[in-house]
Coordinates of C-alpha atoms and ligand atoms in Angstrom, one line a residue:
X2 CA 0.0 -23.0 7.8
X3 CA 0.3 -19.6 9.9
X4 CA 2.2 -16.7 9.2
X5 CA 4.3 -17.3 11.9
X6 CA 5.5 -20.7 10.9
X7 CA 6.4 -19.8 7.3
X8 CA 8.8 -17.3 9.1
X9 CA 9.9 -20.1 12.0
X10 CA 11.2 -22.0 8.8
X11 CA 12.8 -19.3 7.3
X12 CA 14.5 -18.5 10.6
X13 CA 15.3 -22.1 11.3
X14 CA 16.6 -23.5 8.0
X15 CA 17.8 -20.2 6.2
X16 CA 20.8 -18.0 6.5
X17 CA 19.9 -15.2 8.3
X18 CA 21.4 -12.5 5.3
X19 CA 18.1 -10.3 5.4
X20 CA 15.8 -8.8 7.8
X21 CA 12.6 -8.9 6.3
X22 CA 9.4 -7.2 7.4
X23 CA 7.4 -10.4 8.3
X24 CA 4.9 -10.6 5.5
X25 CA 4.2 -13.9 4.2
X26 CA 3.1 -13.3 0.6
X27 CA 2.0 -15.5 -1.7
X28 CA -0.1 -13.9 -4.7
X29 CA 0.6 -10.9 -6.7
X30 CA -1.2 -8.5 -9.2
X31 CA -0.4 -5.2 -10.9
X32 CA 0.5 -3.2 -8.0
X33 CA -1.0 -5.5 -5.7
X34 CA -0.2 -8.5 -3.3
X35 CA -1.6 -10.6 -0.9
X36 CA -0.2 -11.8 2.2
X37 CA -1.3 -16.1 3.1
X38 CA -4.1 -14.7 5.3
X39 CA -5.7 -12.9 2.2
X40 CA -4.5 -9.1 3.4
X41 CA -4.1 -7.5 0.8
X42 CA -1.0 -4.9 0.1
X43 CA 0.3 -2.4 -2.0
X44 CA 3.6 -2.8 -3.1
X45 CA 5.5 0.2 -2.9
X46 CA 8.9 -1.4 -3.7
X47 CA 8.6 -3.4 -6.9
X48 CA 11.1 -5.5 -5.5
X49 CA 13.9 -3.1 -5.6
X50 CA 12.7 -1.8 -9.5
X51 CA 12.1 -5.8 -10.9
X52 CA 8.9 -5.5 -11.0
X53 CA 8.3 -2.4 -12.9
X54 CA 5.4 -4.2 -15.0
X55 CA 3.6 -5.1 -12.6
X56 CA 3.5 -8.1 -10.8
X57 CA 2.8 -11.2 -13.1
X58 CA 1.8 -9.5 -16.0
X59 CA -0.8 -11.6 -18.1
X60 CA 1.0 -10.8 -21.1
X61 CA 4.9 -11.9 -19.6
X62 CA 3.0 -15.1 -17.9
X63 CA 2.2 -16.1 -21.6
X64 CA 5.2 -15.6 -22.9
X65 CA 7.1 -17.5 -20.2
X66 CA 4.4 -20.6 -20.2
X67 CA 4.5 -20.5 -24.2
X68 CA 8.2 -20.6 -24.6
X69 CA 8.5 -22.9 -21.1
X70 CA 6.9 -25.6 -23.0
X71 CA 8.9 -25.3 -26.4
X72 CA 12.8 -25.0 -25.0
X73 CA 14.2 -23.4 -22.3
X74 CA 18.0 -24.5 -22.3
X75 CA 20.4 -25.2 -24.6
X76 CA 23.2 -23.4 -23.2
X77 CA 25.7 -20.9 -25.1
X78 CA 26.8 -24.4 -27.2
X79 CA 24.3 -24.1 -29.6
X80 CA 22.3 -21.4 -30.4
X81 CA 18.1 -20.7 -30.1
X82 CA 15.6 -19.0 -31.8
X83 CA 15.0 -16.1 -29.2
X84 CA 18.5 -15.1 -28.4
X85 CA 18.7 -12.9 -31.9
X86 CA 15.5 -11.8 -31.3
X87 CA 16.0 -10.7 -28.0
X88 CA 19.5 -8.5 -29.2
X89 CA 17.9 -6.6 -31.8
X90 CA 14.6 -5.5 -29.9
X91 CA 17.0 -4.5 -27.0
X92 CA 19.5 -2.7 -29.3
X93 CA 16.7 -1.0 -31.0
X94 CA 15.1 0.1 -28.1
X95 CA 18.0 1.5 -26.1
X96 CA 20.2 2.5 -29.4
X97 CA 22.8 0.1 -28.5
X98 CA 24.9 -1.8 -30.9
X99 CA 26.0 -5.5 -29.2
X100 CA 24.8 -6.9 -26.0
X101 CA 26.1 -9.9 -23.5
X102 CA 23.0 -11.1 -21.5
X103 CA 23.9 -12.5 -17.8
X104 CA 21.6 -13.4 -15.6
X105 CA 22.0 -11.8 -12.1
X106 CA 22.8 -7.4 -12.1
X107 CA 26.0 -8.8 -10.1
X108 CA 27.4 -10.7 -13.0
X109 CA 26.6 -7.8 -15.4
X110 CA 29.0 -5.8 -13.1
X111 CA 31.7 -8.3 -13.4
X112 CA 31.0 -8.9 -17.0
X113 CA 31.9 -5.2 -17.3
X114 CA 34.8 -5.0 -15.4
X115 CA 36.2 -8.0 -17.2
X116 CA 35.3 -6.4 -21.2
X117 CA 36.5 -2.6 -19.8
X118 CA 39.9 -4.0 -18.5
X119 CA 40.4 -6.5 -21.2
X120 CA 39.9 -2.8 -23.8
X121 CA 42.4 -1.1 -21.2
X122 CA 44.8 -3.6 -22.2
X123 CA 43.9 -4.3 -25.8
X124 CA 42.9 -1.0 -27.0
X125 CA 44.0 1.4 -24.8
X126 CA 47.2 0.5 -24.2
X127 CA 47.0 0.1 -20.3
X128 CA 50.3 -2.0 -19.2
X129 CA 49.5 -5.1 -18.1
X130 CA 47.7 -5.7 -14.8
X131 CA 47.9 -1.9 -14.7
X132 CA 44.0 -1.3 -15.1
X133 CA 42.2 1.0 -12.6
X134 CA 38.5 1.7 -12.2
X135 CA 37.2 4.8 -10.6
X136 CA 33.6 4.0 -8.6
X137 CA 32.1 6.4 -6.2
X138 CA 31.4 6.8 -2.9
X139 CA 28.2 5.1 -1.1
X140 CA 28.0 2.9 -4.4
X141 CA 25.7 -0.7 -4.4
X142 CA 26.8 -2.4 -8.0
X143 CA 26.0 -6.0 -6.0
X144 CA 27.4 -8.4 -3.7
X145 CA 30.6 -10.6 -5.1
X146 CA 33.8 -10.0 -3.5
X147 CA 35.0 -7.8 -6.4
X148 CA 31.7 -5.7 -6.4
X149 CA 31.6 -5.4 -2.2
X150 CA 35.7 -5.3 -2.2
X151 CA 34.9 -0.9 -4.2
X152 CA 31.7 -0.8 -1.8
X153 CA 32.1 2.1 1.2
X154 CA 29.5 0.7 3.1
X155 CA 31.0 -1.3 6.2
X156 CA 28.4 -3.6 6.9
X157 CA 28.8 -5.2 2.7
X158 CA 32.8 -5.3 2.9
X159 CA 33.9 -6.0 6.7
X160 CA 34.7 -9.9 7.1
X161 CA 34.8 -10.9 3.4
X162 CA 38.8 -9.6 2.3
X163 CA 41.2 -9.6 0.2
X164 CA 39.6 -7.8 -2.3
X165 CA 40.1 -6.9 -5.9
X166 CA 42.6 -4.7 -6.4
X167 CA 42.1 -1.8 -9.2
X168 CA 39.2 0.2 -7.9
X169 CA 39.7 3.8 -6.8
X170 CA 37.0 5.9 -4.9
X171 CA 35.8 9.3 -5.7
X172 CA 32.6 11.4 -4.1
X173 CA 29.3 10.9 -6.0
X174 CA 28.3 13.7 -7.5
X175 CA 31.8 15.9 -7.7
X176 CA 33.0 15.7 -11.8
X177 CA 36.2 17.9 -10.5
X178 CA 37.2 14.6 -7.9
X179 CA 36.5 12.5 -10.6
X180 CA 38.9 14.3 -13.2
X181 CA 41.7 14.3 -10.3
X182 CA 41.4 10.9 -9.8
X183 CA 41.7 9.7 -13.8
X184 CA 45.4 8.9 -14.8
X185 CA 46.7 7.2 -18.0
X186 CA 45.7 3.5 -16.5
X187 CA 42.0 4.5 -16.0
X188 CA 40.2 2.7 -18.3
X189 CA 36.8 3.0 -17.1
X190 CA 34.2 4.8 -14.6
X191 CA 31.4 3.1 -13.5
X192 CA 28.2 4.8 -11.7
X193 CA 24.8 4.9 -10.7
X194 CA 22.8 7.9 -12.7
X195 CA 21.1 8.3 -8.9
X196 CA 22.2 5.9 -6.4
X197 CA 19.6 4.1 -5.3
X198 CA 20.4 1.8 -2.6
X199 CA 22.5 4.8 -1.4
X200 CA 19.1 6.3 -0.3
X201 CA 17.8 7.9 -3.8
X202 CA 20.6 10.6 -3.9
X203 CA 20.4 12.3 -7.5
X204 CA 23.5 14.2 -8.4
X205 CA 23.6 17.9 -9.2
X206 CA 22.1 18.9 -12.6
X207 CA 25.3 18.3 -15.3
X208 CA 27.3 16.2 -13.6
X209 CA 27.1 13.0 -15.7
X210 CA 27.3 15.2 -18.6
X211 CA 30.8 16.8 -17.4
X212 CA 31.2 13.2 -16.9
X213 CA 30.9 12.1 -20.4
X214 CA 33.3 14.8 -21.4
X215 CA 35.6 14.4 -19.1
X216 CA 35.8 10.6 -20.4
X217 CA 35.8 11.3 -24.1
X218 CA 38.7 13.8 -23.2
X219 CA 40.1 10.9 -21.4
X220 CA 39.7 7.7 -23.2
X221 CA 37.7 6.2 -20.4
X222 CA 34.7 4.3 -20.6
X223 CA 31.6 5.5 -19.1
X224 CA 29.8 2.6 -17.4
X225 CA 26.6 3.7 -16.5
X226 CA 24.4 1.0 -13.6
X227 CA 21.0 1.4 -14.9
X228 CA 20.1 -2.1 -13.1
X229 CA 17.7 -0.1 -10.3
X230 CA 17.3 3.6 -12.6
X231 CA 16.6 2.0 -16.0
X232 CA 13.4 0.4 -17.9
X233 CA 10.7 3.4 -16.8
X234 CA 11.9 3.6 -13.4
X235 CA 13.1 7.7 -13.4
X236 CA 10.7 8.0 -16.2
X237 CA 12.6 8.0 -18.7
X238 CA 13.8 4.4 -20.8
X239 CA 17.5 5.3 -19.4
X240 CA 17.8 7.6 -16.5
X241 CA 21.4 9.1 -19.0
X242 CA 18.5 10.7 -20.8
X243 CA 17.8 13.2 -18.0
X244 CA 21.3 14.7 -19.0
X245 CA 21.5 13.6 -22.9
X246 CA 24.2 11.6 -22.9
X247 CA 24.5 8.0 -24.3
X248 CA 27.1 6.1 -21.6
X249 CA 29.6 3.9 -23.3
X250 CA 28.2 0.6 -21.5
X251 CA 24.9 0.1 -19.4
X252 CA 24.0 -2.0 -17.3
X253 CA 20.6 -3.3 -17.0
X254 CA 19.0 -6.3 -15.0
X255 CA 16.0 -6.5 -12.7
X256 CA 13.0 -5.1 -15.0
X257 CA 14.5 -6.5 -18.0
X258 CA 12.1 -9.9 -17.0
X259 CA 9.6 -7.9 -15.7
X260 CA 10.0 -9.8 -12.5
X261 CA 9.8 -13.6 -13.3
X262 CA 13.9 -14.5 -14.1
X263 CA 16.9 -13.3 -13.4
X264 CA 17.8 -11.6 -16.6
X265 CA 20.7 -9.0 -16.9
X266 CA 22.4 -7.5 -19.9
X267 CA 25.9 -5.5 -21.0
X268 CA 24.4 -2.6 -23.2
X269 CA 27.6 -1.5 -25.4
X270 CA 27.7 1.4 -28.0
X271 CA 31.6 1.4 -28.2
X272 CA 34.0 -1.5 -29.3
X273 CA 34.7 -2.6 -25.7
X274 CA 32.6 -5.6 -26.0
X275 CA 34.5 -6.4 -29.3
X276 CA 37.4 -7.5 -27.1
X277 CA 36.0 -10.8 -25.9
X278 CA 36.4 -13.8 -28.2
X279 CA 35.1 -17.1 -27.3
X280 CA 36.0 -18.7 -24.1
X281 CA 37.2 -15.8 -22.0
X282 CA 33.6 -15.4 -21.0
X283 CA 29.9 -16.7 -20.3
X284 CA 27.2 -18.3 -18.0
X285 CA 25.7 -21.5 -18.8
X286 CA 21.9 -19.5 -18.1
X287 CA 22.9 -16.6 -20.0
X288 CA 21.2 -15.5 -23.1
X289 CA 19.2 -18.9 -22.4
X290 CA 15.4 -19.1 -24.6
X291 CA 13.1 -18.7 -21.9
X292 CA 15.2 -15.4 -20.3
X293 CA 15.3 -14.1 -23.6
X294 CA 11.6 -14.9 -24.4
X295 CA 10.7 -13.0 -20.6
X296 CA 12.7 -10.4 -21.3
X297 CA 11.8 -9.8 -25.4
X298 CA 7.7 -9.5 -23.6
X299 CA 8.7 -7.4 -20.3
X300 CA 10.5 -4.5 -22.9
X301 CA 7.7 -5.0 -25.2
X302 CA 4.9 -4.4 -22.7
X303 CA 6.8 -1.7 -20.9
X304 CA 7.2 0.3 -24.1
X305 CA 3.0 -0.5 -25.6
X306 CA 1.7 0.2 -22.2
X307 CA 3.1 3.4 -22.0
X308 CA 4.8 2.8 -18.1
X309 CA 7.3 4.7 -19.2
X310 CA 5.3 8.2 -19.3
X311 CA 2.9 6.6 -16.6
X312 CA 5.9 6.7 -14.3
X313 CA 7.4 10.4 -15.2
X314 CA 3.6 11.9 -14.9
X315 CA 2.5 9.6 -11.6
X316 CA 6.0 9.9 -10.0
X317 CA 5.6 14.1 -9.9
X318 CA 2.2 13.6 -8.4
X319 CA 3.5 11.2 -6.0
X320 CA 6.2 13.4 -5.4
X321 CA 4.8 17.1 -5.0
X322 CA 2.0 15.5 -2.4
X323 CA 4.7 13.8 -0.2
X324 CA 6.8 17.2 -0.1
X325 CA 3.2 18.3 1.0
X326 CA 3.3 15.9 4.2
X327 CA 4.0 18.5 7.2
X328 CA 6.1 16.5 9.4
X329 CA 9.2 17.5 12.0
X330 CA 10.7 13.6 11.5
X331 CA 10.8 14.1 8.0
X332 CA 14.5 16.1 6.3
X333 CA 13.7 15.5 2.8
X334 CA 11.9 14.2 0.0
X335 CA 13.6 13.4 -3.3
X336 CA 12.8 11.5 -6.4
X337 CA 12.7 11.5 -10.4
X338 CA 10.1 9.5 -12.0
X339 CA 8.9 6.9 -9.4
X340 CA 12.1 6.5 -7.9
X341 CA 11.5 8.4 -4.3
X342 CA 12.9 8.6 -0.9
X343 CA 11.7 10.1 1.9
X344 CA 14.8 11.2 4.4
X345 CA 14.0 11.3 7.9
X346 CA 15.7 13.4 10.9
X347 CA 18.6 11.2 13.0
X348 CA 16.2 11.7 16.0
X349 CA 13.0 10.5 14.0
X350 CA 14.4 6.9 15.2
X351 CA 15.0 4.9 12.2
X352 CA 12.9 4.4 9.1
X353 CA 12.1 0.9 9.8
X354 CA 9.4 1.4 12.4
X355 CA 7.7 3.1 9.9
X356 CA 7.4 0.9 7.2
X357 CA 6.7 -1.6 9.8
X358 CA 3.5 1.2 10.1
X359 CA 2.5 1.7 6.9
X360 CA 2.5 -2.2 6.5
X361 CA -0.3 -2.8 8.9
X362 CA -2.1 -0.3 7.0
X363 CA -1.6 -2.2 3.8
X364 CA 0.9 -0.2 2.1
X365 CA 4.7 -2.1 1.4
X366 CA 8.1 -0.2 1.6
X367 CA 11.4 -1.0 2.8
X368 CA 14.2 1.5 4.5
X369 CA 17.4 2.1 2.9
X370 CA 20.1 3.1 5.3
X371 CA 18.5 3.8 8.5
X372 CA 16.8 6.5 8.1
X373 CA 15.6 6.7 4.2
X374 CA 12.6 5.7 2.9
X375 CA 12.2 4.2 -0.5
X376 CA 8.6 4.4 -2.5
X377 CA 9.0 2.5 -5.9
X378 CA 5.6 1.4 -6.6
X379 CA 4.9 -0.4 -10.3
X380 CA 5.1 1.8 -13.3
X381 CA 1.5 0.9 -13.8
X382 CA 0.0 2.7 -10.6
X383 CA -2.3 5.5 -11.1
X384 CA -3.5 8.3 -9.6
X385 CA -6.3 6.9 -7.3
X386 CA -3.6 4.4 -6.1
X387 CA -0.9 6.8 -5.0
X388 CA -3.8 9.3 -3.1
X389 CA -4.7 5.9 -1.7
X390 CA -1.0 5.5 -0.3
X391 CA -0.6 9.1 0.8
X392 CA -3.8 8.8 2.8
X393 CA -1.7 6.1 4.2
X394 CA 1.8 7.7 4.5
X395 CA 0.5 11.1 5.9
X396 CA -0.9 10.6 9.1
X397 CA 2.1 7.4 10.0
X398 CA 5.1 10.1 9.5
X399 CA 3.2 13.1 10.6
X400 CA 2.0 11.0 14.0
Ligands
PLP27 C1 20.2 -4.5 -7.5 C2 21.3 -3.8 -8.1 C3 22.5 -4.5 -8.5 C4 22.7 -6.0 -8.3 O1 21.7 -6.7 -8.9 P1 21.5 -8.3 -8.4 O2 20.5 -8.8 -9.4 O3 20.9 -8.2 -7.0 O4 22.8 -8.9 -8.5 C5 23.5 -3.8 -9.1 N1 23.4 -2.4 -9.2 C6 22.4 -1.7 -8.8 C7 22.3 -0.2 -9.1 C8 21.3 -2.4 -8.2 O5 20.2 -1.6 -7.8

């Protein structure tokens, strides 16, 4: 078949809820994938941080065929042999103390908000159906109604109300809004370390740790959305590491399966996920053998293959020689780790015509907002690779 009618189909048959650059891929290695016509890309998005390994990593495609062939369901009914497993390495790794795995980062949102207002309640002393949550401004925690219902963004909330009550907005970035906002019902604060679907905006230096204190102080939970920053991404395991702090809860998702499964997890180091008891929560794929064995491989081959350091040492590089590009179109260029953006002028006419650009020159990347640029390559690139991409991004936004 042709490129074109792959797409026809997808036009015909599918709902239209994304505008994707018309690739048809079908074969993926490293940093590396190939479109059906054997073009060959680089993939400078990792879809949106999932694929921080490295597409189908040899070592995560045995682990997933191994434990595919032994047992891959049982549901939360009974338990499995991988699900322990899978707790402990996480906890170890992260120095957490429980976990709630989930499958999608959406349902680790709701997961949270459900365990944080149930504390409110149970431990905190909230009155009933009193619970608020503070988010911030420009946010993306997913798409259910609750999650779009606190979004700021028109284009996620408009046609889909009611909404969730119990969300209260604050500016990203500003730990004085955020005190002024907390009143004796708030029982939690959940943000992104850098907001990433926002357009890679990092907060000023301190702010999440004024934000811890200001918690503590408080008795709110700190519910940090590591689902695009964590695993390697910023270079660090955690992006909260940048400031020093531990968050009360963490969400990760995405790179937790290296790519191959929807796997998400609750990270707690408080009591809050002490609240649940059995039947006020759960997901028939949850916590299920084959996600666990996936993830138990994708942790273990971020951490022994060093992607972790790969991505703080490549992610400067990458970032000092696109601050190097001399361009009018482009504002800014901002990253930690190998977590970038590049923010273009208003008049620069939208960043999509540009990654439509740099794909015909074999490099993949995807706007955010109109007029952002996200480069998020796999945490396994290396320095040849990214001088191979800027000989590719120079002359298309300096044209
Ligand atoms: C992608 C993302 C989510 C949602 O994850 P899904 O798996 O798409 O539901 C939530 N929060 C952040 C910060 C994300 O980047």
């Amino acid at each position: 078949m042709e490129p074109n009618e792959y797409i026809e189909l997808e036009e015909k048959y599918g709902a239209h809820n994304y505008k994707p650059l018309d690739v048809v891929l079908n074969r993926g290695q490293g940093i590396w994938v190939w479109d059906v016509q054997g073009n060959k890309y680089m993939d400078c998005l990792s879809a949106y941080s999932a694929v921080n390994q490295g597409h189908c990593h040899p070592k995560i495609i045995e682990a997933m065929t191994e434990q595919a062939k032994q047992l891959t369901l049982t549901s939360r009914a009974f338990r499995n042999d991988q699900l322990g497993l899978f707790y402990k390495e996480l906890c170890e790794i992260t120095h957490s103390h429980k976990v709630l795995p989930m499958n999608s980062g959406a349902e680790s949102v709701e997961t949270v908000i459900k365990a944080v207002r149930k504390w409110g309640y149970k431990v905190k002393g909230v009155p009933e159906e009193q619970a608020e949550i503070i988010v911030c401004q420009n946010n993306f925690h997913g798409r259910t109604i609750t999650i779009v219902g606190f979004s700021t963004d028109p284009t996620a909330r408009e046609g889909f109300g009611p909404f969730t009550p119990g969300f209260k907005v604050v500016p990203f970035g500003n730990a004085t809004a955020f005190e002024e906002a907390i009143t004796p019902n708030t029982v939690g604060f959940l943000v992104e370390p850098i907001q990433g679907e926002g357009g890679v905006i990092i907060p000023p230096d301190g702010y999440l740790r004024r934000v811890k204190e200001l918690c503590e102080q408080n008795k709110v939970v700190l519910i940090l959305d590591e689902i695009q920053t964590g695993l390697g991404r910023t270079g660090k395991l955690l992006a909260e590491e940048h400031e020093g702090i531990e968050a009360d809860l963490t969400l990760i998702g995405k790179a937790l399966s290296g790519g191959f499964y929807p796997v998400s997890a609750v990270l707690s180091n408080t009591e809050v996920l002490g609240v649940l008891r059995p039947g006020e929560h759960g997901s028939t794929f949850g916590g299920n053998p084959l996600a666990c064995a996936v993830a138990r491989t994708a942790l273990k081959v971020l951490m022994e293959e060093k992607m972790i350091e790969n991505a703080a040492v490549m992610g400067e590089y990458f970032l000092n020689e696109l601050k190097k590009i001399e361009s009018s179109k482009i504002k800014e260029v901002r990253g930690k780790g190998l977590l970038i953006g590049v923010e273009l002028f208003p008049d620069a006419g939208g960043a999509r015509q540009y990654c439509e650009k740099l794909m015909t020159k074999g490099l993949l990347c995807k706007e955010t907002h109109d007029h952002i640029i996200r480069f998020a390559p796999p945490l396994v690139i290396k320095r040849q690779d990214i001088d191979w991409a800027l000989e590719r991004i120079a002359p298309v936004l300096s044209a």
